[in-house]
Amino acid sequence: MAISTLDIKINQTTNSRIQQLDQANIQFGKLYADHMLVAHYEHGEWKQPEILPFGNLSLSPATTFFHYGQAIFEGVKAYKDVHGNPVIFRPFDNWKRMNRSAERMAMPDVPEEIFVEGMRALVNIDRQWVPSTEGTSLYIRPFMVATDEFVGVKPAEKFMFMIITSPAGPYYAKPVSIFVQDKFVRAFPGGIGFTKAAGNYGASMYPTMKIKEMGYDQILWTDGFTHKLVQEIGTMNVFFVIGDTVITPELSDTILAGVTRDSVLTVLREKGVKVEERQLSIDEIVAAHEAGTLKEAFGTGTAASIAPISDLTYQDKHMVLPPVEQWKTANWLKQELGDIRCGRKADVHHWLFKV
Ligand code: COI
């Protein structure tokens, strides 16, 4: 089904909440823009999407996703460019990843037109909500849930795709303190670790709560067989700078193919930095720390962008990294990606999608 922006039904609010947006004090995920997009899938096809005022939903308590978690999401950001126009960063990459998640979770593909053009129309109508201060953005949350009214266990036949948006400031206020997890597991081969399925995040809550009680901020997840190979950090991909090499775990079905991860790899390679995507053991990280060659460690993700790590604790080893102000790679990446997103640097990869 070919849908253009003209096929989106628009019901614009007459009661904007834009005065609630305080550009100087934006917290992540607290305030939502005026509108949302909704599209329903029924009888094997997507119906006409609708943009309507942000508001509550009314759903049967028997709705499938409440019970069995057939639910996936994405995270995308829109920025104000140097001319004050909103641009969306790499939405086609998120669209493709959403459909990889959908396939694994037995959900229908979301057409590009609904995902990308729907997003463009939504950001356009709420363009005043895209903040312009340094380090801020409009966080865009597309998601899809199964909406059959049926508590029997089977792949659903009805689905709802939605997009909501929220002005966003920094996700982490300071560098994160990391506990290297060697008991709980985030992802197994053959599982859903490579998807943005809601269940991946739900399953991480208990282990994360436990390490927060111990004073850490996030978990460095390791593989479930040896508890040695590092996978991801919290909700982000992870990078280590050892000597002059930047290392990140190679993609597999246990690792999310992060769009920020890919952007980081791309700009580092272009700069001529030595980059390796490969298996990385916690023992190698400990040895590098002991040898004084562990220079930097950071997470990457849409929400947090580049999140520096202050220290890592693995069993009885407590590894403190050099002060972030001395880092070269992460600080350069933050600046470089910020410059590209806001149009201060040429968009040679065509990552910016005009609204
Ligand atoms: C993102 O970076 O977009 C994420 O998915 C993290 C999110 C769970 C807050």
Short mmCIF file of C-alpha atoms and ligand atoms in Angstrom, two decimals:
data_model
loop_
_atom_site.label_atom_id
_atom_site.label_comp_id
_atom_site.label_asym_id
_atom_site.label_seq_id
_atom_site.Cartn_x
_atom_site.Cartn_y
_atom_site.Cartn_z
CA MET A 1 0.00 0.00 0.00
CA ALA A 2 1.51 3.34 -1.02
CA ILE A 3 0.94 6.07 1.48
CA SER A 4 2.10 9.66 1.12
CA THR A 5 1.82 12.37 3.75
CA LEU A 6 -1.47 13.33 2.09
CA ASP A 7 -2.99 10.05 3.22
CA ILE A 8 -2.43 10.79 6.89
CA LYS A 9 -5.56 11.95 8.65
CA ILE A 10 -4.69 14.94 10.83
CA ASN A 11 -6.65 16.03 13.86
CA GLN A 12 -4.72 19.01 15.22
CA THR A 13 -4.99 20.02 18.87
CA THR A 14 -6.61 23.32 19.73
CA ASN A 15 -4.94 23.24 23.12
CA SER A 16 -1.15 23.18 22.69
CA ARG A 17 0.98 22.51 25.79
CA ILE A 18 4.09 24.11 24.25
CA GLN A 19 4.33 26.65 27.11
CA GLN A 20 5.32 23.71 29.36
CA LEU A 21 8.58 23.32 27.42
CA ASP A 22 11.40 25.01 29.33
CA GLN A 23 14.39 24.90 26.96
CA ALA A 24 16.80 25.52 29.83
CA ASN A 25 15.60 22.55 31.86
CA ILE A 26 14.74 19.56 29.68
CA GLN A 27 14.65 16.14 31.29
CA PHE A 28 14.57 12.92 29.33
CA GLY A 29 11.14 11.41 28.79
CA LYS A 30 9.12 13.61 31.13
CA LEU A 31 7.17 15.80 28.70
CA TYR A 32 5.49 14.75 25.45
CA ALA A 33 4.77 16.90 22.43
CA ASP A 34 1.24 17.84 21.42
CA HIS A 35 0.55 15.07 18.91
CA MET A 36 1.00 11.35 18.29
CA LEU A 37 0.66 9.12 15.27
CA VAL A 38 -1.44 5.95 15.30
CA ALA A 39 -1.85 3.30 12.60
CA HIS A 40 -3.74 0.04 12.94
CA TYR A 41 -3.05 -3.26 11.20
CA GLU A 42 -5.99 -5.57 10.64
CA HIS A 43 -6.96 -8.29 8.13
CA GLY A 44 -3.41 -8.33 6.75
CA GLU A 45 -3.10 -4.63 5.97
CA TRP A 46 -2.28 -1.27 7.46
CA LYS A 47 -5.12 1.24 7.73
CA GLN A 48 -4.80 4.96 7.17
CA PRO A 49 -2.50 6.48 9.83
CA GLU A 50 -3.79 9.31 11.94
CA ILE A 51 -2.08 12.16 13.75
CA LEU A 52 -4.07 13.25 16.75
CA PRO A 53 -3.60 15.06 20.06
CA PHE A 54 -1.32 13.16 22.47
CA GLY A 55 -3.56 11.37 24.92
CA ASN A 56 -4.48 8.18 26.71
CA LEU A 57 -5.57 5.01 24.95
CA SER A 58 -8.53 2.82 25.71
CA LEU A 59 -7.71 -0.89 25.38
CA SER A 60 -9.31 -4.14 26.45
CA PRO A 61 -7.57 -5.73 29.44
CA ALA A 62 -7.34 -8.85 27.25
CA THR A 63 -5.12 -7.05 24.71
CA THR A 64 -2.35 -9.49 23.78
CA PHE A 65 0.73 -7.38 24.38
CA PHE A 66 -0.20 -6.78 28.02
CA HIS A 67 0.13 -10.51 28.56
CA TYR A 68 2.75 -11.88 26.18
CA GLY A 69 4.90 -8.91 25.31
CA GLN A 70 4.59 -8.86 21.53
CA ALA A 71 5.90 -5.30 21.63
CA ILE A 72 8.83 -3.58 19.92
CA PHE A 73 10.10 -0.02 19.72
CA GLU A 74 12.69 2.29 18.20
CA GLY A 75 14.52 5.40 19.29
CA VAL A 76 15.20 8.21 16.81
CA LYS A 77 16.09 11.88 17.28
CA ALA A 78 15.25 15.13 15.53
CA TYR A 79 17.52 18.14 15.89
CA LYS A 80 17.30 21.80 14.96
CA ASP A 81 19.88 22.54 12.29
CA VAL A 82 21.91 25.76 12.16
CA HIS A 83 19.09 27.41 10.17
CA GLY A 84 16.51 26.49 12.81
CA ASN A 85 14.90 23.76 10.70
CA PRO A 86 14.16 20.33 12.19
CA VAL A 87 16.09 17.37 10.75
CA ILE A 88 15.66 13.70 11.64
CA PHE A 89 18.83 11.63 12.06
CA ARG A 90 18.97 8.38 10.01
CA PRO A 91 15.26 7.43 10.24
CA PHE A 92 15.55 4.88 7.42
CA ASP A 93 18.06 2.89 9.48
CA ASN A 94 15.63 2.75 12.38
CA TRP A 95 12.84 1.78 10.03
CA LYS A 96 14.87 -1.17 8.72
CA ARG A 97 15.82 -2.24 12.24
CA MET A 98 12.20 -2.00 13.38
CA ASN A 99 11.24 -4.46 10.69
CA ARG A 100 14.04 -6.85 11.72
CA SER A 101 12.61 -6.74 15.24
CA ALA A 102 9.09 -7.18 13.82
CA GLU A 103 10.05 -10.31 11.88
CA ARG A 104 11.63 -11.97 14.94
CA MET A 105 8.60 -11.10 17.07
CA ALA A 106 6.09 -12.40 14.45
CA MET A 107 4.75 -8.92 13.78
CA PRO A 108 4.04 -7.30 10.41
CA ASP A 109 6.50 -5.03 8.59
CA VAL A 110 5.74 -1.36 9.04
CA PRO A 111 5.76 0.27 5.58
CA GLU A 112 8.47 2.88 5.02
CA GLU A 113 5.79 5.47 4.22
CA ILE A 114 4.07 5.07 7.56
CA PHE A 115 7.30 4.97 9.56
CA VAL A 116 9.33 7.66 7.80
CA GLU A 117 6.69 9.91 6.26
CA GLY A 118 4.50 9.51 9.33
CA MET A 119 7.44 10.57 11.46
CA ARG A 120 8.17 13.51 9.20
CA ALA A 121 4.55 14.69 9.35
CA LEU A 122 4.47 14.30 13.13
CA VAL A 123 7.71 16.22 13.67
CA ASN A 124 6.49 18.85 11.25
CA ILE A 125 3.26 19.45 13.12
CA ASP A 126 5.19 19.59 16.43
CA ARG A 127 8.24 21.42 15.07
CA GLN A 128 8.08 23.97 17.88
CA TRP A 129 8.81 21.08 20.24
CA VAL A 130 12.25 20.40 18.72
CA PRO A 131 14.53 22.19 21.18
CA SER A 132 17.49 24.16 19.91
CA THR A 133 19.84 24.45 22.87
CA GLU A 134 23.18 22.59 22.69
CA GLY A 135 22.86 18.90 23.55
CA THR A 136 19.08 18.79 23.21
CA SER A 137 16.82 17.10 20.67
CA LEU A 138 13.34 15.76 20.14
CA TYR A 139 13.41 12.08 21.07
CA ILE A 140 11.11 10.14 18.76
CA ARG A 141 9.66 6.87 19.99
CA PRO A 142 8.02 4.68 17.32
CA PHE A 143 6.57 1.45 18.70
CA MET A 144 4.30 -1.43 17.75
CA VAL A 145 2.18 -3.65 19.96
CA ALA A 146 -0.11 -6.64 19.36
CA THR A 147 -3.73 -5.69 19.92
CA ASP A 148 -5.77 -8.89 19.55
CA GLU A 149 -8.26 -9.20 22.39
CA PHE A 150 -7.31 -12.75 23.24
CA VAL A 151 -5.45 -14.31 26.14
CA GLY A 152 -4.66 -17.56 24.32
CA VAL A 153 -1.01 -17.75 23.29
CA LYS A 154 -0.53 -17.30 19.55
CA PRO A 155 0.96 -14.70 17.24
CA ALA A 156 -1.51 -11.83 17.08
CA GLU A 157 -3.36 -10.72 13.96
CA LYS A 158 -4.07 -7.14 14.97
CA PHE A 159 -1.37 -4.57 15.73
CA MET A 160 -1.04 -0.90 16.51
CA PHE A 161 1.92 1.23 15.42
CA MET A 162 2.41 4.55 17.15
CA ILE A 163 4.91 7.38 17.30
CA ILE A 164 5.20 9.73 20.25
CA THR A 165 7.86 12.41 20.74
CA SER A 166 9.49 14.04 23.73
CA PRO A 167 11.98 16.91 24.05
CA ALA A 168 15.21 15.46 25.43
CA GLY A 169 18.23 16.76 27.28
CA PRO A 170 21.23 14.65 28.37
CA TYR A 171 20.30 11.08 29.33
CA TYR A 172 23.10 10.72 31.91
CA ALA A 173 24.16 13.68 33.99
CA LYS A 174 27.68 12.28 34.58
CA PRO A 175 29.98 9.43 33.47
CA VAL A 176 28.49 6.06 34.40
CA SER A 177 29.82 3.59 36.95
CA ILE A 178 29.64 0.05 35.61
CA PHE A 179 29.15 -3.37 37.20
CA VAL A 180 30.34 -6.22 34.97
CA GLN A 181 27.53 -8.77 35.15
CA ASP A 182 28.57 -12.40 35.48
CA LYS A 183 25.32 -13.93 36.76
CA PHE A 184 22.31 -12.49 34.94
CA VAL A 185 22.23 -12.59 31.13
CA ARG A 186 20.73 -10.12 28.66
CA ALA A 187 20.88 -12.15 25.45
CA PHE A 188 21.57 -15.67 24.20
CA PRO A 189 22.34 -16.87 20.66
CA GLY A 190 19.03 -17.63 18.99
CA GLY A 191 17.22 -15.20 21.28
CA ILE A 192 15.98 -11.66 20.78
CA GLY A 193 19.02 -9.65 21.91
CA PHE A 194 19.42 -8.05 18.47
CA THR A 195 15.86 -6.70 18.53
CA LYS A 196 14.35 -3.75 20.29
CA ALA A 197 11.73 -5.97 21.87
CA ALA A 198 10.21 -4.54 25.04
CA GLY A 199 11.00 -7.80 26.85
CA ASN A 200 14.75 -7.25 26.53
CA TYR A 201 14.37 -4.12 28.60
CA GLY A 202 11.84 -5.64 31.02
CA ALA A 203 14.21 -8.52 31.77
CA SER A 204 17.03 -6.11 32.55
CA MET A 205 15.12 -4.25 35.28
CA TYR A 206 15.79 -6.66 38.15
CA PRO A 207 19.55 -7.06 37.60
CA THR A 208 19.82 -3.29 37.08
CA MET A 209 17.86 -2.56 40.26
CA LYS A 210 20.22 -4.87 42.17
CA ILE A 211 23.42 -3.20 40.95
CA LYS A 212 21.93 0.27 41.57
CA GLU A 213 21.40 -0.78 45.19
CA MET A 214 25.14 -1.51 45.24
CA GLY A 215 25.93 2.01 43.99
CA TYR A 216 26.53 1.33 40.26
CA ASP A 217 24.69 3.01 37.39
CA GLN A 218 24.62 0.37 34.68
CA ILE A 219 25.53 -3.20 33.79
CA LEU A 220 28.12 -4.41 31.33
CA TRP A 221 26.42 -7.54 30.01
CA THR A 222 28.51 -10.60 29.20
CA ASP A 223 27.68 -13.77 27.26
CA GLY A 224 25.66 -16.48 28.98
CA PHE A 225 28.11 -19.35 28.39
CA THR A 226 31.44 -18.05 29.70
CA HIS A 227 30.36 -14.72 31.28
CA LYS A 228 33.53 -13.32 29.75
CA LEU A 229 32.65 -11.85 26.35
CA VAL A 230 31.26 -8.36 26.67
CA GLN A 231 28.03 -7.59 24.82
CA GLU A 232 26.32 -4.30 25.64
CA ILE A 233 26.19 -1.79 28.44
CA GLY A 234 22.80 -1.02 29.96
CA THR A 235 20.69 -0.08 26.93
CA MET A 236 23.69 0.88 24.79
CA ASN A 237 26.42 -0.55 22.58
CA VAL A 238 29.83 -0.41 24.20
CA PHE A 239 33.26 0.75 22.99
CA PHE A 240 36.71 0.45 24.60
CA VAL A 241 39.82 2.37 23.61
CA ILE A 242 42.83 0.14 24.26
CA GLY A 243 46.13 1.68 23.21
CA ASP A 244 45.36 3.38 19.91
CA THR A 245 42.60 0.96 18.91
CA VAL A 246 38.85 1.41 19.35
CA ILE A 247 37.17 -1.95 19.96
CA THR A 248 33.48 -2.82 20.03
CA PRO A 249 31.82 -6.27 20.09
CA GLU A 250 30.99 -7.51 16.60
CA LEU A 251 27.31 -7.67 15.65
CA SER A 252 25.53 -10.97 16.24
CA ASP A 253 22.07 -12.06 17.31
CA THR A 254 22.94 -11.03 20.88
CA ILE A 255 23.83 -7.44 20.02
CA LEU A 256 21.65 -4.58 18.86
CA ALA A 257 22.82 -3.00 15.59
CA GLY A 258 22.88 0.52 17.01
CA VAL A 259 22.51 3.42 14.61
CA THR A 260 24.81 5.53 16.83
CA ARG A 261 27.22 2.56 16.93
CA ASP A 262 27.32 2.57 13.12
CA SER A 263 27.73 6.36 12.97
CA VAL A 264 30.64 6.16 15.44
CA LEU A 265 32.37 3.40 13.46
CA THR A 266 31.88 5.31 10.22
CA VAL A 267 33.36 8.60 11.38
CA LEU A 268 36.22 6.92 13.24
CA ARG A 269 37.21 4.93 10.15
CA GLU A 270 37.03 8.07 8.02
CA LYS A 271 39.34 9.82 10.46
CA GLY A 272 41.81 6.95 10.06
CA VAL A 273 41.39 5.64 13.59
CA LYS A 274 42.09 1.92 14.05
CA VAL A 275 38.75 0.26 14.73
CA GLU A 276 38.01 -3.38 15.50
CA GLU A 277 34.63 -5.11 15.64
CA ARG A 278 35.34 -8.40 17.33
CA GLN A 279 34.81 -10.55 20.39
CA LEU A 280 36.25 -8.84 23.44
CA SER A 281 36.77 -10.60 26.74
CA ILE A 282 36.60 -8.93 30.13
CA ASP A 283 40.00 -10.52 30.83
CA GLU A 284 41.50 -8.46 27.99
CA ILE A 285 39.96 -5.31 29.47
CA VAL A 286 41.34 -6.13 32.93
CA ALA A 287 44.80 -6.85 31.44
CA ALA A 288 44.71 -3.56 29.49
CA HIS A 289 43.78 -1.67 32.64
CA GLU A 290 46.64 -3.31 34.54
CA ALA A 291 49.04 -2.44 31.70
CA GLY A 292 47.79 1.17 31.66
CA THR A 293 46.50 0.89 28.07
CA LEU A 294 42.76 1.10 28.81
CA LYS A 295 42.27 4.73 27.83
CA GLU A 296 38.52 5.18 27.42
CA ALA A 297 35.26 3.26 27.60
CA PHE A 298 31.87 4.55 26.54
CA GLY A 299 28.36 3.54 25.59
CA THR A 300 26.57 4.65 22.44
CA GLY A 301 22.84 4.90 21.83
CA THR A 302 20.21 7.24 20.46
CA ALA A 303 19.02 8.38 23.86
CA ALA A 304 22.44 8.88 25.47
CA SER A 305 24.47 9.50 22.28
CA ILE A 306 28.00 9.01 23.75
CA ALA A 307 28.00 8.06 27.44
CA PRO A 308 31.48 7.97 29.06
CA ILE A 309 32.23 5.29 31.66
CA SER A 310 33.98 6.42 34.84
CA ASP A 311 34.83 2.97 36.23
CA LEU A 312 34.18 -0.75 35.85
CA THR A 313 33.93 -3.33 38.59
CA TYR A 314 34.48 -6.98 37.70
CA GLN A 315 34.50 -9.40 40.63
CA ASP A 316 37.25 -8.09 42.96
CA LYS A 317 38.74 -5.75 40.33
CA HIS A 318 37.81 -2.08 40.40
CA MET A 319 39.06 -0.31 37.29
CA VAL A 320 38.98 3.48 37.32
CA LEU A 321 39.43 5.17 33.95
CA PRO A 322 41.42 8.35 33.39
CA PRO A 323 39.38 11.57 33.84
CA VAL A 324 37.04 12.13 30.87
CA GLU A 325 38.53 15.58 30.15
CA GLN A 326 41.74 13.78 29.10
CA TRP A 327 39.99 11.51 26.62
CA LYS A 328 40.49 12.05 22.90
CA THR A 329 38.13 9.67 21.13
CA ALA A 330 34.81 10.01 22.97
CA ASN A 331 35.10 13.78 23.27
CA TRP A 332 35.94 14.11 19.59
CA LEU A 333 33.04 11.81 18.65
CA LYS A 334 30.58 13.82 20.70
CA GLN A 335 31.64 17.01 18.96
CA GLU A 336 31.80 15.44 15.49
CA LEU A 337 28.38 13.79 15.67
CA GLY A 338 26.89 16.94 17.20
CA ASP A 339 28.32 18.99 14.32
CA ILE A 340 26.95 16.60 11.70
CA ARG A 341 23.49 16.44 13.29
CA CYS A 342 23.12 20.18 13.42
CA GLY A 343 24.55 20.80 9.97
CA ARG A 344 27.73 22.49 11.19
CA LYS A 345 29.62 19.82 9.21
CA ALA A 346 28.72 18.56 5.75
CA ASP A 347 26.27 15.67 5.78
CA VAL A 348 28.36 13.53 3.43
CA HIS A 349 26.51 10.31 4.34
CA HIS A 350 23.03 11.78 3.83
CA TRP A 351 22.14 10.98 7.42
CA LEU A 352 19.93 14.04 7.86
CA PHE A 353 16.34 13.78 6.73
CA LYS A 354 14.69 17.15 6.23
CA VAL A 355 11.26 17.66 7.79
C1 COI B 1 17.79 4.50 22.81
O1 COI B 1 18.96 4.84 22.95
O2 COI B 1 17.01 5.00 21.99
C2 COI B 1 17.28 3.45 23.65
O3 COI B 1 16.68 2.56 23.17
C3 COI B 1 17.45 3.59 25.06
C4 COI B 1 16.11 3.71 25.66
C5 COI B 1 15.65 2.39 26.16
C6 COI B 1 15.96 4.84 26.57
#
